[in-house]
PDB file of C-alpha atoms in Angstrom:
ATOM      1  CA  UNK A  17      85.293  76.824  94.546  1.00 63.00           C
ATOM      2  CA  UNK A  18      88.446  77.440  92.980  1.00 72.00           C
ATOM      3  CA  UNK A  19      89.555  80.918  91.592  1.00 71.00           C
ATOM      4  CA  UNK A  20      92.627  81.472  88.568  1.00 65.00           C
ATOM      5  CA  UNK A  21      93.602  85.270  88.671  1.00 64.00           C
ATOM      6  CA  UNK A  22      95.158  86.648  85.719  1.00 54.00           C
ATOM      7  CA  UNK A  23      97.327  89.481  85.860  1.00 50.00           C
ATOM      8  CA  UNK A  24      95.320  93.475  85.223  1.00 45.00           C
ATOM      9  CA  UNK A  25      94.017  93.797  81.537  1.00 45.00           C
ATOM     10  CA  UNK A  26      95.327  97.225  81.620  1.00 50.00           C
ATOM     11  CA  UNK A  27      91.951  98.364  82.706  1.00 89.00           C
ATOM     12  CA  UNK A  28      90.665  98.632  86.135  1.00 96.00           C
ATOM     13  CA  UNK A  29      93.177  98.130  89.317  1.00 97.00           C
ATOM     14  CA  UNK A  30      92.856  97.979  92.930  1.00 98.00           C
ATOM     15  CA  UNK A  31      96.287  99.504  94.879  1.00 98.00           C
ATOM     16  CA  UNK A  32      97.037  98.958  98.591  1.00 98.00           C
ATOM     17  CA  UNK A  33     100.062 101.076  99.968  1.00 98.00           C
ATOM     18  CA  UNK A  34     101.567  99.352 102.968  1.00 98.00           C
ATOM     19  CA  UNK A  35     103.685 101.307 105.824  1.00 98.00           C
ATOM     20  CA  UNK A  36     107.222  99.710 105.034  1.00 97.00           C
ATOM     21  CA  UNK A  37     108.603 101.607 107.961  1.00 97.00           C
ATOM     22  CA  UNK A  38     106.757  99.708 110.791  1.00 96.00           C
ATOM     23  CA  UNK A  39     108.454  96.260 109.721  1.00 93.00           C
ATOM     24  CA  UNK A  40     105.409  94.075 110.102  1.00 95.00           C
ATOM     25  CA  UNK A  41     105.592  90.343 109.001  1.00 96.00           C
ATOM     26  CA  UNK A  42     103.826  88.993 106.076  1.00 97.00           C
ATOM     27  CA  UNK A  43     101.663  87.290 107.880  1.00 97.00           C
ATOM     28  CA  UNK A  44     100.385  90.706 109.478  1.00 96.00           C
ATOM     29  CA  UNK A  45     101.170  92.848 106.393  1.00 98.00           C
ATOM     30  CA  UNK A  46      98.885  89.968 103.908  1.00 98.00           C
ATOM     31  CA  UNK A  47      95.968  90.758 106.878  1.00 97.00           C
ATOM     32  CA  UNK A  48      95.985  94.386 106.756  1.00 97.00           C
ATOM     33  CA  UNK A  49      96.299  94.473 102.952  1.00 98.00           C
ATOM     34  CA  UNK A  50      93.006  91.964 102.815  1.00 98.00           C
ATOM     35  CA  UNK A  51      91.227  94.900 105.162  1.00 98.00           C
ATOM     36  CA  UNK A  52      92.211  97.467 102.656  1.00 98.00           C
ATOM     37  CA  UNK A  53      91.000  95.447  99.781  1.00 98.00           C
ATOM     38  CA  UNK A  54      87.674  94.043 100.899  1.00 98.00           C
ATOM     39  CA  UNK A  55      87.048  97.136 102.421  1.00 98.00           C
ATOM     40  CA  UNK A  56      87.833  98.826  98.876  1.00 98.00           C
ATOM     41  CA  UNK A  57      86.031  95.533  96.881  1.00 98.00           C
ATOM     42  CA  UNK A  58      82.726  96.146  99.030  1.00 97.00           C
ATOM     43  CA  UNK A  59      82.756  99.771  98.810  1.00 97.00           C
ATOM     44  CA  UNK A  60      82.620  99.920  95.092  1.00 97.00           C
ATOM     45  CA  UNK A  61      80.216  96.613  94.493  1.00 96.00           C
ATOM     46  CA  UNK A  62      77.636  99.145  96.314  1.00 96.00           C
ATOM     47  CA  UNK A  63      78.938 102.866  95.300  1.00 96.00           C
ATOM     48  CA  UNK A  64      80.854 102.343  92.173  1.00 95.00           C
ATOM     49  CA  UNK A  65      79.167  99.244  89.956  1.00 95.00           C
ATOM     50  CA  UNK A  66      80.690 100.556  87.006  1.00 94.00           C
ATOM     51  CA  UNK A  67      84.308 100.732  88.451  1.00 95.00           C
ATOM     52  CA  UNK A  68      83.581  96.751  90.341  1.00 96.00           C
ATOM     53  CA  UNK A  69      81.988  95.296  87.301  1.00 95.00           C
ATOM     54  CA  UNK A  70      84.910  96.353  85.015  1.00 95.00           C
ATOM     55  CA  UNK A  71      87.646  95.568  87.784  1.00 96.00           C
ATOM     56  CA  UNK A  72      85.707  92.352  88.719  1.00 94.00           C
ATOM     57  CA  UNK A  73      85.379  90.824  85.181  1.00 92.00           C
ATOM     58  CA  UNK A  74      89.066  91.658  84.082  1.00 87.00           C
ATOM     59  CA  UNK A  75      91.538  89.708  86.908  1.00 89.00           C
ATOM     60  CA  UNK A  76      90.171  91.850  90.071  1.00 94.00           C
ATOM     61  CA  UNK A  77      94.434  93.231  89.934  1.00 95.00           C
ATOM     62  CA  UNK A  78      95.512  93.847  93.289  1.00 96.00           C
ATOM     63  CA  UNK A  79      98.662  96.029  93.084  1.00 97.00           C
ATOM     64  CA  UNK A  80     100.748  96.073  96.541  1.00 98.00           C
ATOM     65  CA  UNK A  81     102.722  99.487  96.848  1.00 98.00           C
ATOM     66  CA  UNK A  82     104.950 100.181  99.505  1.00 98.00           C
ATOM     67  CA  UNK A  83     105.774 103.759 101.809  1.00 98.00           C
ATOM     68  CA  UNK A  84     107.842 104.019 104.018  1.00 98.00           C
ATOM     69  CA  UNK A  85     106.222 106.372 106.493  1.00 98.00           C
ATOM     70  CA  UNK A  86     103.371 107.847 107.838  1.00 97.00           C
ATOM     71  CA  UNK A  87     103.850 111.080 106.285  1.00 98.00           C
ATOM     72  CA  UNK A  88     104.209 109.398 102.815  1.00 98.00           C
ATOM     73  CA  UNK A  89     101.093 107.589 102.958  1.00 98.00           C
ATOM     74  CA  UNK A  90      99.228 110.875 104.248  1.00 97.00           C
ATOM     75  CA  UNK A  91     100.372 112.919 101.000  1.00 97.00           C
ATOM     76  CA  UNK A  92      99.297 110.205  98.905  1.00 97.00           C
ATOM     77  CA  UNK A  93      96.001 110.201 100.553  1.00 97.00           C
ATOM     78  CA  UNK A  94      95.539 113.504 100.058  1.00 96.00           C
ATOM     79  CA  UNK A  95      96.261 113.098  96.276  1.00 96.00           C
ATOM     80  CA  UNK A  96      93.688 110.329  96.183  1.00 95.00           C
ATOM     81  CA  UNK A  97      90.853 111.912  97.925  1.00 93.00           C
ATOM     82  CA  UNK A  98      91.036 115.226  95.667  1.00 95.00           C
ATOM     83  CA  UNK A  99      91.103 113.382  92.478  1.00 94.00           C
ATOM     84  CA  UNK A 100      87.658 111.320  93.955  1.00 91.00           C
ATOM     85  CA  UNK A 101      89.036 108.176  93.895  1.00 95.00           C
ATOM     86  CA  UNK A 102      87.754 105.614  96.312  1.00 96.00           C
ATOM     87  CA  UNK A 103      90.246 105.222  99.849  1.00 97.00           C
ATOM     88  CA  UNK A 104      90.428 103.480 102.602  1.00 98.00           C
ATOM     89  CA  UNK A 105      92.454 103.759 105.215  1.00 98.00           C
ATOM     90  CA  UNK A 106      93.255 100.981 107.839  1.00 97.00           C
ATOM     91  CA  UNK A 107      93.839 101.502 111.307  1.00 95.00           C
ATOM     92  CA  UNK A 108      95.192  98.355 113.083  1.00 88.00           C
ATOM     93  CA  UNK A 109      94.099  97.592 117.034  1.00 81.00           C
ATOM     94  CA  UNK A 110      97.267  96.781 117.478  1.00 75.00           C
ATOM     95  CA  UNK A 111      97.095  93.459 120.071  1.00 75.00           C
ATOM     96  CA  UNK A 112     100.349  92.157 117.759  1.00 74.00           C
ATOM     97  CA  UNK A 113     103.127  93.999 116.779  1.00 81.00           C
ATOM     98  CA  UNK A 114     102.773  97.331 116.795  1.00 87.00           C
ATOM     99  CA  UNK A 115     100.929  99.825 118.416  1.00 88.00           C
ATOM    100  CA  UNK A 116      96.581 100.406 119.069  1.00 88.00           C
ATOM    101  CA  UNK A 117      95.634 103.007 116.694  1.00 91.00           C
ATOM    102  CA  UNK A 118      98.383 102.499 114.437  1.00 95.00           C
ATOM    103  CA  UNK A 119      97.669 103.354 110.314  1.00 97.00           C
ATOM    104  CA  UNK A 120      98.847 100.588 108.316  1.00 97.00           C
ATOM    105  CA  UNK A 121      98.125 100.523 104.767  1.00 98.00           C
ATOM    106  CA  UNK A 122      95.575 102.208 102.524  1.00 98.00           C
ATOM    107  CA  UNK A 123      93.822 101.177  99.579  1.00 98.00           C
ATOM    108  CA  UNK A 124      93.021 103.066  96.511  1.00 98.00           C
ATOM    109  CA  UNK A 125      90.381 102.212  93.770  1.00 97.00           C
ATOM    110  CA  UNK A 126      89.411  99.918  91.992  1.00 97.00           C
ATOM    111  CA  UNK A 127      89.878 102.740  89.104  1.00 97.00           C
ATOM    112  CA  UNK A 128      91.274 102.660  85.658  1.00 96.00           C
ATOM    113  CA  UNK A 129      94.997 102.036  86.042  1.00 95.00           C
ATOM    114  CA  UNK A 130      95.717 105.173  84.154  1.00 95.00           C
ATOM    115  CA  UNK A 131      93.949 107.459  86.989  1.00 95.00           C
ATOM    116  CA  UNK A 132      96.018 105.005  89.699  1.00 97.00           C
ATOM    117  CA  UNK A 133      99.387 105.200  87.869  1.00 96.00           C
ATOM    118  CA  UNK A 134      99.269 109.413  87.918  1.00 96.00           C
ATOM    119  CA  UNK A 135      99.200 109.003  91.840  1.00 97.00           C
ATOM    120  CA  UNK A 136     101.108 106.080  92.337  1.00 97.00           C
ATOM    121  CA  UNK A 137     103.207 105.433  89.471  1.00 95.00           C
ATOM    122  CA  UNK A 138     106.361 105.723  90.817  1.00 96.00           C
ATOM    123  CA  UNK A 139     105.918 104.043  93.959  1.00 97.00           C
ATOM    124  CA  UNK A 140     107.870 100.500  94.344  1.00 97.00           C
ATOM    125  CA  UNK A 141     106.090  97.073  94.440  1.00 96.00           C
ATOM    126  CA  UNK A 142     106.367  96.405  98.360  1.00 97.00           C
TER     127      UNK A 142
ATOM    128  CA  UNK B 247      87.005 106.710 104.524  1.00 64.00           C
ATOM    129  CA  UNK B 248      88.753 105.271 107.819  1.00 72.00           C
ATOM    130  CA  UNK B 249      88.425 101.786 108.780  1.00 71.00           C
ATOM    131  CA  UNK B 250      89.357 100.630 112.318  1.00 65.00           C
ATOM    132  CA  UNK B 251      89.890  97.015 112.536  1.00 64.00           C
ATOM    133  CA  UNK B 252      89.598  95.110 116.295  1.00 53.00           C
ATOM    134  CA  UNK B 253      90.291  91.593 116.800  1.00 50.00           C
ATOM    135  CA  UNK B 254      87.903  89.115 116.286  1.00 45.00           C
ATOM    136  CA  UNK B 255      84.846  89.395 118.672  1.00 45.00           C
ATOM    137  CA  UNK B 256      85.048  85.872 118.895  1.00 50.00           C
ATOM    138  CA  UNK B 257      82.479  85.024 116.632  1.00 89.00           C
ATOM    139  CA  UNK B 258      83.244  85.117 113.227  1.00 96.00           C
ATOM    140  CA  UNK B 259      86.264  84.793 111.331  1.00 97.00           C
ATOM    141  CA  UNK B 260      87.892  84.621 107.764  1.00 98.00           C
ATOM    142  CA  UNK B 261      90.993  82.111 107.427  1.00 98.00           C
ATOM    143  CA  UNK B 262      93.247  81.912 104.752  1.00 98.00           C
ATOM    144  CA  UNK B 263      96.176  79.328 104.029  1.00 98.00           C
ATOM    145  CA  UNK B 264      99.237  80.316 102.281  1.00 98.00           C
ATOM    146  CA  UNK B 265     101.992  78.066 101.196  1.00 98.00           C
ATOM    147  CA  UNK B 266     104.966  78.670 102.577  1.00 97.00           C
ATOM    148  CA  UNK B 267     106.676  76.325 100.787  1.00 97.00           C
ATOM    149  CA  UNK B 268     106.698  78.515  97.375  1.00 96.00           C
ATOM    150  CA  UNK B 269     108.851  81.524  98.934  1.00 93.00           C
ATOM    151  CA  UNK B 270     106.834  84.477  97.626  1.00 95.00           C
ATOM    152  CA  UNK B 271     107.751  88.070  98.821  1.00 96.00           C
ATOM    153  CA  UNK B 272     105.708  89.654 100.986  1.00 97.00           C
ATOM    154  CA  UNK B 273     104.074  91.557  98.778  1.00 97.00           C
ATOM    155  CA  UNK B 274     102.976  88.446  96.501  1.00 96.00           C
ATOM    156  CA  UNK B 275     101.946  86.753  99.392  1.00 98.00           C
ATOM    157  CA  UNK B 276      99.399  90.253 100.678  1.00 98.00           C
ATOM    158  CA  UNK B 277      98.011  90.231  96.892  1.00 97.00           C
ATOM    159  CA  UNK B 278      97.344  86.209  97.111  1.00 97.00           C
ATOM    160  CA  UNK B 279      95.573  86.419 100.469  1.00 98.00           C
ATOM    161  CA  UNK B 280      93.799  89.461  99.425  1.00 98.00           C
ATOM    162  CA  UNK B 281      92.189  87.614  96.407  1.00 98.00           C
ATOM    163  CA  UNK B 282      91.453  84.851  98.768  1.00 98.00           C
ATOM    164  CA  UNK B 283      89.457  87.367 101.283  1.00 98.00           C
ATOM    165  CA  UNK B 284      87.497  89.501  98.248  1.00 98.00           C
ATOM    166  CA  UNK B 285      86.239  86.244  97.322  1.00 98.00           C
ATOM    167  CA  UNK B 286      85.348  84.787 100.016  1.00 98.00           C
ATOM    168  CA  UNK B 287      83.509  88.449 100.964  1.00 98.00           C
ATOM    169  CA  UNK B 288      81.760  88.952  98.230  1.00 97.00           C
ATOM    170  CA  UNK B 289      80.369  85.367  98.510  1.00 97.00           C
ATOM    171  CA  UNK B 290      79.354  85.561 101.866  1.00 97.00           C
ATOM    172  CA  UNK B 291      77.739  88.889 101.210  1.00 96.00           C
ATOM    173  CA  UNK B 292      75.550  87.502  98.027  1.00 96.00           C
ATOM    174  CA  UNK B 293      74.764  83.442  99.499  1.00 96.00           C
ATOM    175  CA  UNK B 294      75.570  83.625 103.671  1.00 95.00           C
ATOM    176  CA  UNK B 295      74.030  87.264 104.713  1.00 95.00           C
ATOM    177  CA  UNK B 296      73.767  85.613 108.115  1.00 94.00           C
ATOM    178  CA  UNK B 297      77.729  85.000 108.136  1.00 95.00           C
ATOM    179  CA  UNK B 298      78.702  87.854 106.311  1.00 96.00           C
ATOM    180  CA  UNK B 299      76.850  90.379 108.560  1.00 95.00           C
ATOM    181  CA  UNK B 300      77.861  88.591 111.904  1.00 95.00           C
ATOM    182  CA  UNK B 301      81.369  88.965 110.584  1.00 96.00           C
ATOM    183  CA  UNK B 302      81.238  92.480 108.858  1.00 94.00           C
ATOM    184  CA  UNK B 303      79.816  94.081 111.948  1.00 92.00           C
ATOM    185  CA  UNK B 304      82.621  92.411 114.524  1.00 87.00           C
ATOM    186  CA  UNK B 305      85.922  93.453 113.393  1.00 89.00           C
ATOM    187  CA  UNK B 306      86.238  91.065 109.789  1.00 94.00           C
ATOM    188  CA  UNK B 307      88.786  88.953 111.579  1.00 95.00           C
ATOM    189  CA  UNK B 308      91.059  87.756 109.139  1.00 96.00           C
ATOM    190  CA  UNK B 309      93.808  85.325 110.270  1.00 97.00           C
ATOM    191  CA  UNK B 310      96.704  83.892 107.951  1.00 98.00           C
ATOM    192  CA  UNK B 311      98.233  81.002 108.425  1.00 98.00           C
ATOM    193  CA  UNK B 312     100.712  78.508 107.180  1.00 98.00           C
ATOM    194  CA  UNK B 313     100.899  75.106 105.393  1.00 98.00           C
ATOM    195  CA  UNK B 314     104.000  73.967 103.382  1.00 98.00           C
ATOM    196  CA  UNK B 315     103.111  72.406 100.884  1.00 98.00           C
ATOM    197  CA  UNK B 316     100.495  71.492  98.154  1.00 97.00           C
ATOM    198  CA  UNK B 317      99.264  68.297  99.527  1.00 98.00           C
ATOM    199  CA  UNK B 318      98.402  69.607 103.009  1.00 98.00           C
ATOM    200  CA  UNK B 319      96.624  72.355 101.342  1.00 98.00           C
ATOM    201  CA  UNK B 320      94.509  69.865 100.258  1.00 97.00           C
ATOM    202  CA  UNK B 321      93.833  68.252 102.913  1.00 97.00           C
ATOM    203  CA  UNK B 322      92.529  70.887 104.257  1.00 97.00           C
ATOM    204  CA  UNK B 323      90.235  71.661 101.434  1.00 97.00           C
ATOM    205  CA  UNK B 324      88.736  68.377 101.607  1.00 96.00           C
ATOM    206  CA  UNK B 325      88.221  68.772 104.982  1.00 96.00           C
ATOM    207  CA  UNK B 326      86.629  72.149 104.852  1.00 95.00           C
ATOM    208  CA  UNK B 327      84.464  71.241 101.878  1.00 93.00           C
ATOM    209  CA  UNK B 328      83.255  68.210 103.666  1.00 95.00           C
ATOM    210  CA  UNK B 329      82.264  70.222 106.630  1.00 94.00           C
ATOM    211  CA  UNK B 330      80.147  72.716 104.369  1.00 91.00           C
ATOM    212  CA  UNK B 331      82.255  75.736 105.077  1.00 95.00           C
ATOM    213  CA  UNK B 332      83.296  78.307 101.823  1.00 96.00           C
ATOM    214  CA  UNK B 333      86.291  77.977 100.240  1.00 97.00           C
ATOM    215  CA  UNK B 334      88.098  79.979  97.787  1.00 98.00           C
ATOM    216  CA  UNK B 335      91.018  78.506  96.631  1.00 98.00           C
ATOM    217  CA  UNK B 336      93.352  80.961  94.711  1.00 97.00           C
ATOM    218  CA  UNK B 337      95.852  80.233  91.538  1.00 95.00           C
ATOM    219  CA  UNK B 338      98.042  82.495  90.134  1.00 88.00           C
ATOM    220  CA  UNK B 339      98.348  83.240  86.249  1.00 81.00           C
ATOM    221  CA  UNK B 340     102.327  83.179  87.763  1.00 75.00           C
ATOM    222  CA  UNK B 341     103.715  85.759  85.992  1.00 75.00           C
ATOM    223  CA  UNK B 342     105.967  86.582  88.873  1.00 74.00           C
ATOM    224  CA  UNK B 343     108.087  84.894  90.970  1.00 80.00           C
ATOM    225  CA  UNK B 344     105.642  81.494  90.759  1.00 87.00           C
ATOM    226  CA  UNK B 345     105.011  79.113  87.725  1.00 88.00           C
ATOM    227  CA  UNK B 346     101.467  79.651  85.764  1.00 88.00           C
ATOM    228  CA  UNK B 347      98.690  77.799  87.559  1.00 91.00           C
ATOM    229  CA  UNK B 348     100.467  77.256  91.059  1.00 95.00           C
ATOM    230  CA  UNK B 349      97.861  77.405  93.857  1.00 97.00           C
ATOM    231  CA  UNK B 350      98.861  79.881  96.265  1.00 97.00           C
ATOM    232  CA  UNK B 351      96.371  79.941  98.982  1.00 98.00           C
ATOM    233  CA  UNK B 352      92.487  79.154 100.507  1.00 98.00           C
ATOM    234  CA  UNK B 353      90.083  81.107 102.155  1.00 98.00           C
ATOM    235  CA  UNK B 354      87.787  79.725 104.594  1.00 98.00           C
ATOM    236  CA  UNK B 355      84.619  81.165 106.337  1.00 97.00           C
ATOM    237  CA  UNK B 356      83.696  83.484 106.903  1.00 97.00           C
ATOM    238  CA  UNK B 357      82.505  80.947 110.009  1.00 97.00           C
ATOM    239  CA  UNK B 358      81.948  80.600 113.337  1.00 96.00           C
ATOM    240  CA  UNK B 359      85.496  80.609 115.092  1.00 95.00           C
ATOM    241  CA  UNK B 360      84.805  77.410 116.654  1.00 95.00           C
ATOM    242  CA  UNK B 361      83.983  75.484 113.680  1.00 95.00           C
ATOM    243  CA  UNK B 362      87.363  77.005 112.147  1.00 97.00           C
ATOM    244  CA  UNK B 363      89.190  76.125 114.414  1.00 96.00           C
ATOM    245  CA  UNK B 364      88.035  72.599 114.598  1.00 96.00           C
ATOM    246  CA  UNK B 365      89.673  72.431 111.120  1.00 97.00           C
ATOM    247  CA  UNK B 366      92.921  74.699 111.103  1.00 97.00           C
ATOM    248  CA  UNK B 367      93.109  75.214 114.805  1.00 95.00           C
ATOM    249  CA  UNK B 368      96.605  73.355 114.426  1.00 96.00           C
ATOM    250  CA  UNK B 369      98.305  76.075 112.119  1.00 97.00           C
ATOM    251  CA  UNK B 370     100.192  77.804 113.321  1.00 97.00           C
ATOM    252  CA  UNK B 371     100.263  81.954 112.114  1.00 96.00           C
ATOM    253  CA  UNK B 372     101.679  82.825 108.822  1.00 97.00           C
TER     254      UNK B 372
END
């Protein structure tokens, strides 16, 4: 089955912040960022139809953000959980790489890009 | 929400092929292979319960790997479709860094390990 993604239709967007700081290769960082966003993807199919419907039907964007620290990620998460948008943060078991127990990236939404862009608007493409 | 990924309980896993050969940053390459693994979730979950549950409840292994080119992409595709397994193969509307239409990456599964790795046992990690 073959899939053509267009880019966001300036409606519905699905972020994933990534730890820049723990210098993970892109095999490893394109794993964890697939946690976030299935995790994220399944989440709303069951809790948010609205918010999967309209993300689902316009491109499915995946935006990938980067931090470069713990601390970072942890205010942004804060930001995100009191404005109710949909997180989830992945914790990595850590048998390559780096260390058990280790947070790696965190994804936000899907939610309208406007919502997403007051939180993360000013963070760099990773 | 927290998610705490552990390595594949040797059972089920989630594959996905990227092609090396088109030089995509890292964060390209996370957003390609995340498109690849929301697909092939979200079909497992609606048409292979049996799959998706043995592989939601045991960690979601998902491995990346690499192939350099189109052509051995393909090969692979044929090989996996002949063998029954899901496939998502991804294209990108290329408005960055790629041309319009370039396939960037499959997902396969998710499947039993061992009929996986019967297929792209060879690859080595991305």
């Amino acid at each position: 089955m073959a899939f053509t993604f267009s880019k966001p239709s300036e409606e519905y967007k699905l972020v994933v912040l990534v730890r820049n700081d723990l210098k993970m290769g892109k095999g490893k960082i394109a794993a964890q960022v697939a946690h976030a966003a299935v995790e994220c993807a399944l989440f709303a199919e069951k809790k948010n139809k609205k918010a999967f419907d309209a993300w689902h039907s316009s491109g499915q964007a995946k935006i990938v953000l980067r931090v470069d620290s713990m601390e970072e990620l942890d205010e942004y998460r804060k930001i995100a959980s009191s404005s109710g948008i949909h997180i989830a943060v992945i914790t990595d078991a850590g048998r390559t790489q780096i260390a058990p127990g280790t947070t790696t990236c965190m994804g936000l939404g899907p939610a309208p890009v406007s919502e997403l862009d007051k939180i993360t608007g000013e963070l760099k493409m990773l």
